[in-house]
CSV table of C-alpha atoms and ligand atoms in Angstrom, one decimal:
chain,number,residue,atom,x,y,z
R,1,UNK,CA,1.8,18.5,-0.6
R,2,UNK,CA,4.1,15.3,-0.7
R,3,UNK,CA,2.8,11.8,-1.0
R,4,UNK,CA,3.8,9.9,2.0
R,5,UNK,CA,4.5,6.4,1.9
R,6,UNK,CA,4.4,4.4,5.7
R,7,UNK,CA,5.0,0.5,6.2
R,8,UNK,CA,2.1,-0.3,9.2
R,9,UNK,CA,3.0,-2.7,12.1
R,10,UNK,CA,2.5,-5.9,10.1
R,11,UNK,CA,0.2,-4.9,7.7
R,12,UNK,CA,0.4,-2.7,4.5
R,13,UNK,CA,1.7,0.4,3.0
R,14,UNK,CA,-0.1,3.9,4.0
R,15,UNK,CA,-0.1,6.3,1.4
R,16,UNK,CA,-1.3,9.6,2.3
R,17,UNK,CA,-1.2,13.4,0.5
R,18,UNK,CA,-2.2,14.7,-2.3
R,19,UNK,CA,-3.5,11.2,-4.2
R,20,UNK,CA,-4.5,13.5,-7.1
R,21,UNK,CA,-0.8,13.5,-7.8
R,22,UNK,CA,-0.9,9.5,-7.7
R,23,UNK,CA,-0.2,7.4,-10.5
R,24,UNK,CA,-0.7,4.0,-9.2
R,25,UNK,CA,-0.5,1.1,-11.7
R,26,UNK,CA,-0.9,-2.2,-12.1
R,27,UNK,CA,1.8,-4.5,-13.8
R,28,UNK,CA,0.6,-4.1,-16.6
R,29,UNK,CA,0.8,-0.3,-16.6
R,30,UNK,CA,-3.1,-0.1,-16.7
R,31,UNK,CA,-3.9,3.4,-14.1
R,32,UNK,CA,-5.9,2.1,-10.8
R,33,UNK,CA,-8.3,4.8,-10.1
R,34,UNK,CA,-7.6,6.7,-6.5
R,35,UNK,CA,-10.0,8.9,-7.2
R,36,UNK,CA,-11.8,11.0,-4.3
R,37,UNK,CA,-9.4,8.8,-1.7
R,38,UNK,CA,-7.4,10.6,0.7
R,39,UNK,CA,-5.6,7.3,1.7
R,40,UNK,CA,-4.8,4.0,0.1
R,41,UNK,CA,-3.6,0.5,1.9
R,42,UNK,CA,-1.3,-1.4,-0.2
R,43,UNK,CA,-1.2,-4.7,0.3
R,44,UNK,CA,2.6,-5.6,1.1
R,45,UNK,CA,2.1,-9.3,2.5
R,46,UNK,CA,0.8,-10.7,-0.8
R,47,UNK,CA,-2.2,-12.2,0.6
R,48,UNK,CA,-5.2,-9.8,-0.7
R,49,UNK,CA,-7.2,-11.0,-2.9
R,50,UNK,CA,-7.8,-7.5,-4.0
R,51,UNK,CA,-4.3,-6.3,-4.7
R,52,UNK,CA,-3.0,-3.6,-4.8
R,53,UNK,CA,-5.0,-2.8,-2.2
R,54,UNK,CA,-4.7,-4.4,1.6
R,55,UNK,CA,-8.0,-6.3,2.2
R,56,UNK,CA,-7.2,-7.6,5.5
R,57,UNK,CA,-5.8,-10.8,5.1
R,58,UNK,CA,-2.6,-10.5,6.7
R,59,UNK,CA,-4.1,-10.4,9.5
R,60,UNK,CA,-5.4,-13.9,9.0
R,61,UNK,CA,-2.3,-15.5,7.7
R,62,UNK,CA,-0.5,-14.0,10.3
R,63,UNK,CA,2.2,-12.1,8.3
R,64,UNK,CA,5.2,-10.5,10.1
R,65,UNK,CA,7.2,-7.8,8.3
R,66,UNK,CA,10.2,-6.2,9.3
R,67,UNK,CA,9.2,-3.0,10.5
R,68,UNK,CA,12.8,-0.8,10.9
R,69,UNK,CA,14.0,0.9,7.6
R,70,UNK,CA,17.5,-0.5,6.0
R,71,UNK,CA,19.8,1.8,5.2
R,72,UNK,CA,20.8,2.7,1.6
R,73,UNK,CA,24.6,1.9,0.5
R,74,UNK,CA,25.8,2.4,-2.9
N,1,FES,S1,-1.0,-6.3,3.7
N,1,FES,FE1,-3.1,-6.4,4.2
N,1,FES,S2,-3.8,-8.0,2.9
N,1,FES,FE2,-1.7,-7.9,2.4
């Protein structure tokens, strides 16, 4: 099963599949355990406190993404 990777209206990344196959890590290439999950929220506005994950907070600062994909060149 793939991993899929969503942008939400305004708010984070959804990433759903098989998470077992998931090797999310932080910057300093420690693992972050997904254990048991069958769906994550990444934070994409910045504003969590508990990155990576989405804790709500771009609700509250109000944050506004660009929701249509651009296309690759190169
Ligand atoms: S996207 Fe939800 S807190 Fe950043």
């Amino acid at each position: 099963m793939a991993i899929d990777i969503v942008t939400t209206k305004n708010g984070p990344y959804l990433v759903t599949g098989d998470l077992t196959a998931l090797e999310l890590r932080d910057g300093n290439g420690n693992l972050i355990d997904v254990a048991g999950k069958s769906r994550v929220f990444l934070c994409r506005c910045g504003a969590s406190v508990n990155k990576p994950f989405c804790d709500g907070q771009h609700s509250k600062i109000g944050f506004e993404a660009a929701e249509a994909a651009v296309g690759v060149t190169g």
